[in-house]
Steps between C-alpha positions, in 0.01 A plus 500: 500500500233447767147626450412826670214481747210736437315679779187715467438794734130541581462873553200664662315826437776726636748593226830457692401243761681209331832668427691342789443163330642652181806628685564157651455317169736733317783357713450161336475587131748222416266225622152655514265678265181667612188670374238711675126440491243738649270266691223763504464502119234303316760316289709387800465128438573525127817696579618242755441213259704659221826360636571207736592624848699325771366730773246781541621776732209665677466854631145522638362845564426608853293814448170436324280214619325446168825472307650284774206260455553500123871420548419218743245344264749494215773357724255224593448418132873502430621290794204285606333441161781521241785380721743789451769551764433835668720679753397612753251212501125533461459420870728788593325737260148413622580591864693814395312828560180312578456526876152350478631185332815489713301498825310185398813342348679542834200364689459200269870414535504543881763773482492728810372849415299781660127428513344644184137580412395537134144616448275592203197584715466843660283385794738213574795742495323736742417209731863387493616844615241502779652176630863613495733691726710767332732572327416297189704502178313567174671405174420529133539186295776650285746769596872487570705703750212531743294709256173329596562445872293695754518455877143532629525622859135523598161359403368811327809526282448136403133554413588802285757284320236230433250760382753640254601153379141406418405839354627682193805639680681168551750385761765747613827462309795719408504543123773765470856534630588372845552821696564314826826331404703820476771586252266735313779739397715214369208346312399836359854561375505155337188578296629848417815341354305214338180657363434196278426303819215732598264363234543144624440609859180680398383186317559306822289743704227500235487120507462505878221757489307299241491192723376625838365202696123487538251242622714311752734550794802323643560533874799355681583448863730774628831348612702740721850525359801729464616336178425228247756251381537487125645166395588464132555170323634493144581144396716366783611846621344645816514857631334680791469847645263691724243739357478767768193702586436851378199613698277193518611309190816321391393447137618785280711666770833401335650498851702183556694324771780272385535284809599137467178293487437194719549168317147381580363792297670355191375153599144634512520651151693209354233254616221701336681569174635145463157348552335724240795532257528878538840621380444873454351626825509783748318392816407771751477357849389616844706361788278431803543330835318198356701474178503645150199627303504553123367844417559514122671302223625653175677338206607843368609769744679831516854556622612843616852395604752315277492202740232297679700434814820585685699282739757697700447782247583269210240423231431137426255212523430186696490151350402173667789257475581184694198553726597852606466861386820640352563866422670584171623855441440652158289719275211256451213751490618715208245613244226467764562122515410446133856388421472243779164379372649447155811329641270258685314419177826454309614252764171312460553481123872427540564770241871551434622853446822683421398768751 
């Protein structure tokens, strides 16, 4: 009888944030065992060393900057110092929900992206605004679904933003529910029928409020657009759809367009992810007259629909075979793509299963 492979899930501070990994792993109980370690605990390393692990499955938090930093530091120790295999990789985790770091990572790697200004000096930030035409995009370093994105339309609005960021108030950021994306009645009914979920949601909001950004600003060039492309790569599977605008922002709108993407969009993402060995990525991209610009990159991402793309109203994926992109129909994005992530790892390990 062959040895079962053992995986360790590295959970974060949010109590249910790792459960999609659990759901995926439970499908392979014949060939895999797993344990769960809270990477925010003091005894995290002792717990990991208790049993040999073939792979560490990460679920970095994307809410609280201090705890995100803690998670990143411990991932660095595990992958770069101790040599553990971590998925998503340390590289993917470091650029996740760290717009400050991502901007310089993109610049250092000559990846096209909107011009970005990161500043820890109030006078320098004010001088930057004086030199710019508006609008200008202000972003917080951490914050998914557009929660920290503000479109600054005039100089005085920008200066007020800087004043807040360098005073006790902090940079503007949504810390509660997203009232702009609609569906309030449906969401309210969900929590009425599932009251146990309310506590976890309140913990999420509390974590956001405790980590308001202070002492620095991130400004980004405003790129006029009606949509962003979201291109997802999991292993060798590629998906794409349009994130449509609601008001002035595409992030967090949950409005999508499932039009067939141009092949060079996949080429663009494949080149970046191949070069840097990124196999769990959602890349948000502006399409301009001069080419593509990377707006954000996330190794963990939400999924409001049961699929990541449609081709002629049929869910599926693209794969690159025999020097061309080939569409394959199928349910490849189930369980928010965690099943696909695990299938990719199982292929890497050549794990045989009765499943």
